[in-house]
Amino acid sequence: MLGQYLSKLILELDRAQFSLHIYLPCIYLNDLAKLCSPEQSCFVILYADDILIISPSVVGLELLLHRCELELIWLDMAINFKKSCCMRIGPRCDTAYANVCSITGHVLHWVTELRFLGVFIVRSRNFKCSLDAAKRSFYRAANAIFGKVGRIASEDVTLQLLSSKCIPLLLYGLESFPLSSLTDSL
């Protein structure tokens, strides 16, 4: 029933020459977001093709992973387990972990740092983000500008290039960081 409806919708949109890649993922992935509720203390955060699953326990995480995996299988989509991982944040972040397995038998690896939407989140007792990658990108871009421009350009041109090309690399996602006294001294 749903397949027939979507086939007709796709044909109509194709005739009208609309772009389908914008609308159809929203239709499909909306059901994934409905799998959880704040009352259960588990969350599914979706942005484009990135999915972040948050659960207070490893067992809850595995159950939520299975529900997401079944929903994606129903949509004829799959999880890329090479890019998937687990990380624990909280007072017991250093304790041994049970393996999280998917329905298909893939084991998710536990990591100390993960990247979600360009922001590096670090395993710790409190929510923490790492600025190391942003600093590396900033210095790489600044050194490239200095290497190409050198002493040829005026100070104003060099500062404008740094301001427009390098500073955004350093500031990307900074509003999501809980800044402490250590990271304030950038």
Short mmCIF file of N, CA and C in Angstrom, two decimals:
data_model
loop_
_atom_site.label_atom_id
_atom_site.label_comp_id
_atom_site.label_asym_id
_atom_site.label_seq_id
_atom_site.Cartn_x
_atom_site.Cartn_y
_atom_site.Cartn_z
N MET A 1 0.83 -1.19 0.00
CA MET A 1 0.00 0.00 0.00
C MET A 1 0.88 1.26 0.00
N LEU A 2 1.80 1.33 0.96
CA LEU A 2 2.70 2.48 1.04
C LEU A 2 3.60 2.54 -0.19
N GLY A 3 4.04 1.37 -0.66
CA GLY A 3 4.90 1.32 -1.84
C GLY A 3 4.19 1.86 -3.08
N GLN A 4 2.91 1.51 -3.23
CA GLN A 4 2.14 2.01 -4.37
C GLN A 4 1.97 3.52 -4.29
N TYR A 5 1.67 4.01 -3.08
CA TYR A 5 1.50 5.45 -2.89
C TYR A 5 2.79 6.19 -3.21
N LEU A 6 3.92 5.68 -2.72
CA LEU A 6 5.20 6.34 -2.98
C LEU A 6 5.58 6.26 -4.45
N SER A 7 5.26 5.14 -5.10
CA SER A 7 5.54 5.03 -6.54
C SER A 7 4.77 6.08 -7.32
N LYS A 8 3.49 6.28 -6.98
CA LYS A 8 2.70 7.31 -7.66
C LYS A 8 3.25 8.70 -7.35
N LEU A 9 3.63 8.92 -6.10
CA LEU A 9 4.18 10.22 -5.71
C LEU A 9 5.48 10.50 -6.47
N ILE A 10 6.32 9.49 -6.59
CA ILE A 10 7.58 9.66 -7.31
C ILE A 10 7.33 9.96 -8.78
N LEU A 11 6.39 9.26 -9.39
CA LEU A 11 6.07 9.53 -10.80
C LEU A 11 5.54 10.94 -10.99
N GLU A 12 4.66 11.39 -10.09
CA GLU A 12 4.11 12.74 -10.20
C GLU A 12 5.21 13.78 -10.01
N LEU A 13 6.05 13.58 -9.02
CA LEU A 13 7.13 14.54 -8.78
C LEU A 13 8.14 14.53 -9.92
N ASP A 14 8.37 13.34 -10.50
CA ASP A 14 9.30 13.25 -11.61
C ASP A 14 8.76 13.99 -12.83
N ARG A 15 7.47 13.88 -13.05
CA ARG A 15 6.87 14.61 -14.17
C ARG A 15 6.97 16.11 -13.95
N ALA A 16 6.82 16.54 -12.69
CA ALA A 16 6.90 17.97 -12.39
C ALA A 16 8.36 18.43 -12.24
N GLN A 17 9.30 17.49 -12.33
CA GLN A 17 10.73 17.74 -12.26
C GLN A 17 11.15 18.35 -10.92
N PHE A 18 10.62 17.79 -9.82
CA PHE A 18 11.05 18.19 -8.50
C PHE A 18 12.24 17.36 -8.08
N SER A 19 12.99 17.88 -7.15
CA SER A 19 14.12 17.13 -6.61
C SER A 19 13.63 16.26 -5.46
N LEU A 20 13.81 14.95 -5.58
CA LEU A 20 13.29 14.01 -4.59
C LEU A 20 14.22 13.82 -3.40
N HIS A 21 15.48 14.07 -3.55
CA HIS A 21 16.41 13.76 -2.48
C HIS A 21 16.20 14.63 -1.25
N ILE A 22 15.48 15.71 -1.36
CA ILE A 22 15.23 16.58 -0.22
C ILE A 22 14.04 16.08 0.59
N TYR A 23 13.00 15.63 -0.06
CA TYR A 23 11.75 15.34 0.61
C TYR A 23 11.63 13.91 1.14
N LEU A 24 12.06 12.94 0.37
CA LEU A 24 11.81 11.55 0.75
C LEU A 24 12.53 11.11 2.02
N PRO A 25 13.78 11.49 2.27
CA PRO A 25 14.37 11.08 3.55
C PRO A 25 13.60 11.61 4.75
N CYS A 26 13.00 12.79 4.63
CA CYS A 26 12.21 13.33 5.73
C CYS A 26 10.99 12.47 6.01
N ILE A 27 10.36 11.97 4.95
CA ILE A 27 9.18 11.12 5.11
C ILE A 27 9.58 9.82 5.81
N TYR A 28 10.67 9.23 5.39
CA TYR A 28 11.08 7.94 5.93
C TYR A 28 11.62 8.04 7.35
N LEU A 29 12.50 8.97 7.58
CA LEU A 29 13.21 9.01 8.85
C LEU A 29 12.38 9.60 9.98
N ASN A 30 11.22 10.15 9.69
CA ASN A 30 10.35 10.65 10.74
C ASN A 30 9.93 9.53 11.67
N ASP A 31 9.73 8.31 11.14
CA ASP A 31 9.36 7.18 11.98
C ASP A 31 10.48 6.79 12.94
N LEU A 32 11.72 6.99 12.54
CA LEU A 32 12.85 6.71 13.43
C LEU A 32 12.82 7.62 14.65
N ALA A 33 12.50 8.88 14.43
CA ALA A 33 12.47 9.83 15.54
C ALA A 33 11.35 9.52 16.52
N LYS A 34 10.31 8.81 16.08
CA LYS A 34 9.19 8.47 16.95
C LYS A 34 9.45 7.22 17.79
N LEU A 35 10.60 6.57 17.62
CA LEU A 35 10.88 5.35 18.37
C LEU A 35 11.08 5.60 19.87
N CYS A 36 11.43 6.81 20.24
CA CYS A 36 11.76 7.11 21.63
C CYS A 36 10.93 8.25 22.15
N SER A 37 10.98 8.36 23.47
CA SER A 37 10.34 9.50 24.11
C SER A 37 11.21 9.93 25.29
N PRO A 38 11.13 11.20 25.67
CA PRO A 38 11.94 11.67 26.81
C PRO A 38 11.59 10.96 28.11
N GLU A 39 10.38 10.46 28.23
CA GLU A 39 9.99 9.73 29.45
C GLU A 39 10.83 8.47 29.63
N GLN A 40 11.27 7.87 28.52
CA GLN A 40 12.08 6.66 28.57
C GLN A 40 13.57 7.00 28.72
N SER A 41 13.91 8.27 28.71
CA SER A 41 15.30 8.75 28.78
C SER A 41 16.16 8.21 27.65
N CYS A 42 15.57 7.98 26.51
CA CYS A 42 16.34 7.58 25.34
C CYS A 42 15.93 8.50 24.19
N PHE A 43 16.90 8.79 23.33
CA PHE A 43 16.68 9.77 22.28
C PHE A 43 17.32 9.30 20.98
N VAL A 44 16.70 9.68 19.88
CA VAL A 44 17.27 9.47 18.56
C VAL A 44 17.35 10.85 17.92
N ILE A 45 18.57 11.29 17.62
CA ILE A 45 18.79 12.60 17.00
C ILE A 45 19.17 12.36 15.55
N LEU A 46 18.39 12.95 14.64
CA LEU A 46 18.59 12.76 13.21
C LEU A 46 18.96 14.08 12.56
N TYR A 47 19.97 14.04 11.72
CA TYR A 47 20.29 15.18 10.87
C TYR A 47 20.84 14.62 9.56
N ALA A 48 20.13 14.88 8.49
CA ALA A 48 20.49 14.35 7.16
C ALA A 48 20.61 12.83 7.26
N ASP A 49 21.79 12.27 7.01
CA ASP A 49 21.95 10.82 7.09
C ASP A 49 22.70 10.39 8.34
N ASP A 50 22.83 11.30 9.31
CA ASP A 50 23.50 10.98 10.57
C ASP A 50 22.47 10.69 11.65
N ILE A 51 22.69 9.62 12.39
CA ILE A 51 21.79 9.22 13.46
C ILE A 51 22.61 9.09 14.74
N LEU A 52 22.16 9.75 15.80
CA LEU A 52 22.78 9.66 17.12
C LEU A 52 21.77 9.05 18.05
N ILE A 53 22.12 7.91 18.66
CA ILE A 53 21.23 7.21 19.58
C ILE A 53 21.76 7.42 20.99
N ILE A 54 20.92 7.91 21.90
CA ILE A 54 21.32 8.17 23.28
C ILE A 54 20.44 7.35 24.20
N SER A 55 21.08 6.61 25.11
CA SER A 55 20.36 5.77 26.06
C SER A 55 21.11 5.75 27.39
N PRO A 56 20.40 5.65 28.52
CA PRO A 56 21.09 5.63 29.81
C PRO A 56 21.77 4.30 30.15
N SER A 57 21.49 3.24 29.41
CA SER A 57 22.11 1.95 29.68
C SER A 57 22.55 1.27 28.39
N VAL A 58 23.47 0.33 28.52
CA VAL A 58 23.96 -0.40 27.35
C VAL A 58 22.86 -1.29 26.79
N VAL A 59 22.06 -1.89 27.67
CA VAL A 59 20.95 -2.74 27.22
C VAL A 59 19.93 -1.91 26.46
N GLY A 60 19.61 -0.73 26.99
CA GLY A 60 18.68 0.16 26.29
C GLY A 60 19.22 0.62 24.96
N LEU A 61 20.53 0.85 24.91
CA LEU A 61 21.17 1.25 23.65
C LEU A 61 21.05 0.15 22.61
N GLU A 62 21.30 -1.08 23.03
CA GLU A 62 21.21 -2.20 22.09
C GLU A 62 19.78 -2.40 21.60
N LEU A 63 18.80 -2.29 22.50
CA LEU A 63 17.40 -2.42 22.08
C LEU A 63 17.00 -1.32 21.11
N LEU A 64 17.44 -0.10 21.39
CA LEU A 64 17.14 1.02 20.50
C LEU A 64 17.83 0.85 19.15
N LEU A 65 19.05 0.34 19.16
CA LEU A 65 19.77 0.05 17.92
C LEU A 65 18.99 -0.98 17.10
N HIS A 66 18.48 -2.01 17.74
CA HIS A 66 17.71 -3.04 17.04
C HIS A 66 16.44 -2.45 16.44
N ARG A 67 15.76 -1.57 17.19
CA ARG A 67 14.54 -0.95 16.66
C ARG A 67 14.86 -0.06 15.47
N CYS A 68 15.93 0.71 15.57
CA CYS A 68 16.34 1.55 14.43
C CYS A 68 16.73 0.70 13.23
N GLU A 69 17.45 -0.38 13.51
CA GLU A 69 17.90 -1.26 12.43
C GLU A 69 16.70 -1.90 11.72
N LEU A 70 15.69 -2.33 12.47
CA LEU A 70 14.49 -2.91 11.86
C LEU A 70 13.75 -1.87 11.02
N GLU A 71 13.68 -0.65 11.53
CA GLU A 71 13.02 0.42 10.78
C GLU A 71 13.77 0.71 9.48
N LEU A 72 15.09 0.74 9.54
CA LEU A 72 15.89 0.99 8.34
C LEU A 72 15.82 -0.18 7.36
N ILE A 73 15.75 -1.40 7.87
CA ILE A 73 15.59 -2.57 6.99
C ILE A 73 14.25 -2.48 6.27
N TRP A 74 13.20 -2.07 7.00
CA TRP A 74 11.88 -1.91 6.39
C TRP A 74 11.94 -0.87 5.28
N LEU A 75 12.77 0.15 5.44
CA LEU A 75 12.91 1.20 4.43
C LEU A 75 13.91 0.83 3.34
N ASP A 76 14.45 -0.39 3.42
CA ASP A 76 15.46 -0.87 2.48
C ASP A 76 16.73 -0.01 2.55
N MET A 77 17.08 0.33 3.78
CA MET A 77 18.31 1.08 4.05
C MET A 77 19.15 0.25 5.01
N ALA A 78 20.40 0.61 5.16
CA ALA A 78 21.28 -0.15 6.05
C ALA A 78 22.17 0.80 6.83
N ILE A 79 22.64 0.31 7.97
CA ILE A 79 23.59 1.05 8.79
C ILE A 79 24.99 0.69 8.34
N ASN A 80 25.84 1.68 8.19
CA ASN A 80 27.24 1.43 7.86
C ASN A 80 27.98 1.18 9.18
N PHE A 81 28.22 -0.08 9.49
CA PHE A 81 28.83 -0.43 10.79
C PHE A 81 30.31 -0.09 10.84
N LYS A 82 30.93 0.17 9.70
CA LYS A 82 32.33 0.60 9.72
C LYS A 82 32.46 2.01 10.28
N LYS A 83 31.41 2.81 10.14
CA LYS A 83 31.41 4.18 10.63
C LYS A 83 30.67 4.33 11.96
N SER A 84 30.10 3.25 12.47
CA SER A 84 29.31 3.31 13.70
C SER A 84 30.15 2.93 14.90
N CYS A 85 29.86 3.56 16.03
CA CYS A 85 30.61 3.27 17.25
C CYS A 85 29.77 3.64 18.46
N CYS A 86 30.28 3.26 19.64
CA CYS A 86 29.63 3.56 20.91
C CYS A 86 30.59 4.33 21.79
N MET A 87 30.02 5.18 22.65
CA MET A 87 30.83 5.91 23.61
C MET A 87 29.99 6.15 24.86
N ARG A 88 30.64 6.10 26.00
CA ARG A 88 29.94 6.27 27.26
C ARG A 88 30.38 7.59 27.90
N ILE A 89 29.39 8.38 28.35
CA ILE A 89 29.65 9.63 29.06
C ILE A 89 28.94 9.53 30.40
N GLY A 90 29.66 9.81 31.46
CA GLY A 90 29.06 9.78 32.79
C GLY A 90 30.02 9.26 33.83
N PRO A 91 29.56 9.07 35.06
CA PRO A 91 30.45 8.67 36.15
C PRO A 91 31.13 7.32 35.92
N ARG A 92 30.51 6.44 35.17
CA ARG A 92 31.09 5.11 34.93
C ARG A 92 31.70 5.00 33.54
N CYS A 93 32.24 6.10 33.03
CA CYS A 93 32.76 6.10 31.66
C CYS A 93 34.00 5.23 31.52
N ASP A 94 34.71 4.96 32.61
CA ASP A 94 35.95 4.17 32.52
C ASP A 94 35.76 2.69 32.82
N THR A 95 34.55 2.26 33.14
CA THR A 95 34.32 0.85 33.46
C THR A 95 34.27 0.00 32.19
N ALA A 96 34.39 -1.30 32.37
CA ALA A 96 34.33 -2.23 31.23
C ALA A 96 32.91 -2.23 30.65
N TYR A 97 32.84 -2.43 29.36
CA TYR A 97 31.57 -2.35 28.66
C TYR A 97 31.17 -3.71 28.12
N ALA A 98 29.87 -3.92 28.03
CA ALA A 98 29.36 -5.09 27.32
C ALA A 98 29.32 -4.74 25.83
N ASN A 99 29.55 -5.72 24.99
CA ASN A 99 29.50 -5.48 23.55
C ASN A 99 28.08 -5.16 23.11
N VAL A 100 27.95 -4.25 22.20
CA VAL A 100 26.66 -3.92 21.60
C VAL A 100 26.64 -4.57 20.22
N CYS A 101 25.69 -5.48 20.03
CA CYS A 101 25.61 -6.23 18.76
C CYS A 101 24.34 -5.83 18.02
N SER A 102 24.45 -5.82 16.71
CA SER A 102 23.29 -5.52 15.88
C SER A 102 22.52 -6.80 15.59
N ILE A 103 21.40 -6.65 14.95
CA ILE A 103 20.60 -7.82 14.56
C ILE A 103 21.37 -8.67 13.56
N THR A 104 22.15 -8.02 12.71
CA THR A 104 22.90 -8.75 11.69
C THR A 104 24.20 -9.35 12.21
N GLY A 105 24.50 -9.14 13.50
CA GLY A 105 25.68 -9.75 14.10
C GLY A 105 26.91 -8.87 14.15
N HIS A 106 26.83 -7.64 13.69
CA HIS A 106 27.97 -6.72 13.76
C HIS A 106 28.14 -6.22 15.20
N VAL A 107 29.36 -6.12 15.64
CA VAL A 107 29.67 -5.60 16.97
C VAL A 107 30.13 -4.16 16.83
N LEU A 108 29.53 -3.27 17.60
CA LEU A 108 29.93 -1.87 17.58
C LEU A 108 31.11 -1.68 18.53
N HIS A 109 32.10 -0.94 18.08
CA HIS A 109 33.31 -0.71 18.86
C HIS A 109 33.10 0.45 19.83
N TRP A 110 33.72 0.35 21.01
CA TRP A 110 33.71 1.42 21.99
C TRP A 110 34.91 2.32 21.72
N VAL A 111 34.67 3.62 21.68
CA VAL A 111 35.72 4.58 21.35
C VAL A 111 35.83 5.64 22.45
N THR A 112 36.94 6.36 22.45
CA THR A 112 37.13 7.44 23.41
C THR A 112 36.77 8.79 22.83
N GLU A 113 36.61 8.86 21.50
CA GLU A 113 36.25 10.11 20.84
C GLU A 113 35.44 9.77 19.59
N LEU A 114 34.39 10.56 19.34
CA LEU A 114 33.62 10.36 18.12
C LEU A 114 33.30 11.70 17.49
N ARG A 115 33.04 11.65 16.19
CA ARG A 115 32.71 12.86 15.45
C ARG A 115 31.26 12.80 15.03
N PHE A 116 30.49 13.81 15.42
CA PHE A 116 29.09 13.90 15.02
C PHE A 116 28.86 15.30 14.50
N LEU A 117 28.52 15.41 13.23
CA LEU A 117 28.27 16.68 12.55
C LEU A 117 29.45 17.64 12.67
N GLY A 118 30.66 17.09 12.59
CA GLY A 118 31.86 17.92 12.60
C GLY A 118 32.36 18.31 13.97
N VAL A 119 31.66 17.92 15.03
CA VAL A 119 32.07 18.23 16.39
C VAL A 119 32.60 16.94 17.02
N PHE A 120 33.78 17.02 17.63
CA PHE A 120 34.38 15.85 18.26
C PHE A 120 33.98 15.79 19.73
N ILE A 121 33.26 14.73 20.10
CA ILE A 121 32.80 14.52 21.47
C ILE A 121 33.74 13.52 22.12
N VAL A 122 34.15 13.80 23.36
CA VAL A 122 35.15 13.01 24.06
C VAL A 122 34.50 12.27 25.22
N ARG A 123 34.94 11.02 25.44
CA ARG A 123 34.47 10.24 26.58
C ARG A 123 34.98 10.90 27.87
N SER A 124 34.07 11.13 28.80
CA SER A 124 34.45 11.73 30.07
C SER A 124 33.30 11.62 31.05
N ARG A 125 33.53 12.09 32.27
CA ARG A 125 32.48 12.05 33.30
C ARG A 125 31.38 13.07 33.00
N ASN A 126 31.70 14.15 32.34
CA ASN A 126 30.75 15.18 31.93
C ASN A 126 30.84 15.33 30.42
N PHE A 127 29.82 15.95 29.83
CA PHE A 127 29.84 16.16 28.38
C PHE A 127 31.01 17.08 28.04
N LYS A 128 31.87 16.60 27.12
CA LYS A 128 33.07 17.34 26.74
C LYS A 128 33.28 17.22 25.24
N CYS A 129 33.76 18.29 24.66
CA CYS A 129 34.11 18.27 23.25
C CYS A 129 35.58 18.63 23.09
N SER A 130 36.18 18.15 22.03
CA SER A 130 37.60 18.39 21.78
C SER A 130 37.77 19.46 20.71
N LEU A 131 38.70 20.37 20.97
CA LEU A 131 39.02 21.42 20.01
C LEU A 131 40.27 21.10 19.21
N ASP A 132 40.88 19.96 19.44
CA ASP A 132 42.15 19.62 18.79
C ASP A 132 42.04 19.61 17.26
N ALA A 133 41.00 18.99 16.73
CA ALA A 133 40.84 18.93 15.27
C ALA A 133 40.58 20.33 14.70
N ALA A 134 39.82 21.14 15.40
CA ALA A 134 39.56 22.51 14.93
C ALA A 134 40.85 23.33 14.92
N LYS A 135 41.67 23.17 15.94
CA LYS A 135 42.95 23.89 15.99
C LYS A 135 43.87 23.43 14.87
N ARG A 136 43.91 22.11 14.61
CA ARG A 136 44.74 21.60 13.51
C ARG A 136 44.29 22.18 12.18
N SER A 137 42.98 22.21 11.95
CA SER A 137 42.45 22.76 10.70
C SER A 137 42.78 24.24 10.57
N PHE A 138 42.66 24.98 11.68
CA PHE A 138 42.98 26.40 11.67
C PHE A 138 44.44 26.63 11.30
N TYR A 139 45.35 25.92 11.98
CA TYR A 139 46.78 26.12 11.72
C TYR A 139 47.17 25.65 10.32
N ARG A 140 46.54 24.57 9.84
CA ARG A 140 46.82 24.10 8.49
C ARG A 140 46.43 25.15 7.46
N ALA A 141 45.24 25.74 7.63
CA ALA A 141 44.77 26.77 6.68
C ALA A 141 45.61 28.04 6.79
N ALA A 142 45.96 28.44 8.03
CA ALA A 142 46.76 29.65 8.22
C ALA A 142 48.15 29.47 7.61
N ASN A 143 48.75 28.32 7.82
CA ASN A 143 50.07 28.06 7.25
C ASN A 143 50.02 28.01 5.72
N ALA A 144 48.92 27.49 5.16
CA ALA A 144 48.77 27.47 3.71
C ALA A 144 48.68 28.89 3.16
N ILE A 145 47.94 29.75 3.87
CA ILE A 145 47.84 31.15 3.43
C ILE A 145 49.19 31.82 3.52
N PHE A 146 49.89 31.65 4.64
CA PHE A 146 51.21 32.28 4.79
C PHE A 146 52.20 31.72 3.77
N GLY A 147 52.08 30.43 3.45
CA GLY A 147 52.97 29.83 2.46
C GLY A 147 52.74 30.35 1.06
N LYS A 148 51.49 30.58 0.70
CA LYS A 148 51.17 31.07 -0.65
C LYS A 148 51.38 32.58 -0.78
N VAL A 149 50.91 33.31 0.23
CA VAL A 149 50.96 34.77 0.15
C VAL A 149 52.31 35.30 0.60
N GLY A 150 52.80 34.75 1.71
CA GLY A 150 54.09 35.18 2.23
C GLY A 150 54.14 36.66 2.51
N ARG A 151 55.17 37.31 2.05
CA ARG A 151 55.33 38.75 2.27
C ARG A 151 54.85 39.58 1.09
N ILE A 152 54.26 38.91 0.10
CA ILE A 152 53.81 39.60 -1.11
C ILE A 152 52.61 40.50 -0.82
N ALA A 153 51.63 39.96 -0.08
CA ALA A 153 50.39 40.71 0.18
C ALA A 153 50.57 41.64 1.38
N SER A 154 49.71 42.63 1.43
CA SER A 154 49.74 43.57 2.56
C SER A 154 49.16 42.89 3.81
N GLU A 155 49.36 43.52 4.95
CA GLU A 155 48.84 42.98 6.20
C GLU A 155 47.32 42.91 6.18
N ASP A 156 46.67 43.92 5.58
CA ASP A 156 45.21 43.93 5.51
C ASP A 156 44.67 42.76 4.71
N VAL A 157 45.30 42.45 3.60
CA VAL A 157 44.87 41.31 2.77
C VAL A 157 45.07 40.00 3.53
N THR A 158 46.22 39.86 4.18
CA THR A 158 46.50 38.64 4.94
C THR A 158 45.50 38.48 6.08
N LEU A 159 45.22 39.55 6.81
CA LEU A 159 44.25 39.48 7.90
C LEU A 159 42.85 39.17 7.39
N GLN A 160 42.48 39.72 6.24
CA GLN A 160 41.18 39.43 5.66
C GLN A 160 41.08 37.96 5.25
N LEU A 161 42.14 37.42 4.67
CA LEU A 161 42.15 36.00 4.31
C LEU A 161 42.05 35.12 5.55
N LEU A 162 42.80 35.44 6.59
CA LEU A 162 42.74 34.68 7.84
C LEU A 162 41.34 34.76 8.46
N SER A 163 40.77 35.94 8.42
CA SER A 163 39.45 36.15 9.01
C SER A 163 38.36 35.39 8.25
N SER A 164 38.47 35.35 6.93
CA SER A 164 37.41 34.71 6.15
C SER A 164 37.62 33.21 5.95
N LYS A 165 38.86 32.74 5.95
CA LYS A 165 39.13 31.32 5.67
C LYS A 165 39.51 30.50 6.90
N CYS A 166 40.18 31.09 7.87
CA CYS A 166 40.72 30.31 9.00
C CYS A 166 39.85 30.38 10.25
N ILE A 167 39.38 31.56 10.59
CA ILE A 167 38.59 31.73 11.82
C ILE A 167 37.32 30.87 11.81
N PRO A 168 36.58 30.75 10.70
CA PRO A 168 35.41 29.87 10.71
C PRO A 168 35.75 28.41 11.02
N LEU A 169 36.93 27.96 10.63
CA LEU A 169 37.35 26.59 10.96
C LEU A 169 37.51 26.41 12.46
N LEU A 170 37.97 27.44 13.12
CA LEU A 170 38.18 27.39 14.57
C LEU A 170 36.87 27.53 15.33
N LEU A 171 35.93 28.29 14.80
CA LEU A 171 34.69 28.58 15.51
C LEU A 171 33.55 27.63 15.19
N TYR A 172 33.73 26.72 14.21
CA TYR A 172 32.64 25.83 13.80
C TYR A 172 32.17 24.97 14.98
N GLY A 173 30.91 25.02 15.28
CA GLY A 173 30.31 24.19 16.33
C GLY A 173 30.64 24.63 17.73
N LEU A 174 31.29 25.77 17.90
CA LEU A 174 31.72 26.20 19.23
C LEU A 174 30.55 26.47 20.17
N GLU A 175 29.40 26.84 19.62
CA GLU A 175 28.25 27.10 20.48
C GLU A 175 27.74 25.83 21.16
N SER A 176 28.10 24.67 20.66
CA SER A 176 27.67 23.42 21.28
C SER A 176 28.65 22.93 22.34
N PHE A 177 29.78 23.60 22.49
CA PHE A 177 30.81 23.19 23.44
C PHE A 177 30.53 23.77 24.82
N PRO A 178 30.63 22.96 25.86
CA PRO A 178 30.66 23.53 27.21
C PRO A 178 32.08 24.00 27.50
N LEU A 179 32.34 25.27 27.37
CA LEU A 179 33.69 25.79 27.52
C LEU A 179 34.09 25.84 28.99
N SER A 180 35.24 25.31 29.29
CA SER A 180 35.79 25.37 30.65
C SER A 180 36.97 26.31 30.65
N SER A 181 37.59 26.47 31.81
CA SER A 181 38.73 27.39 31.91
C SER A 181 39.90 26.89 31.06
N LEU A 182 39.99 25.58 30.81
CA LEU A 182 41.07 25.05 29.98
C LEU A 182 40.89 25.43 28.52
N THR A 183 39.64 25.38 28.02
CA THR A 183 39.42 25.70 26.62
C THR A 183 39.23 27.19 26.41
N ASP A 184 39.02 27.96 27.48
CA ASP A 184 38.90 29.41 27.33
C ASP A 184 40.21 30.03 26.90
N SER A 185 41.32 29.36 27.18
CA SER A 185 42.63 29.93 26.87
C SER A 185 43.11 29.54 25.48
N LEU A 186 42.21 29.55 24.51
CA LEU A 186 42.58 29.27 23.12
C LEU A 186 43.53 30.32 22.69
#
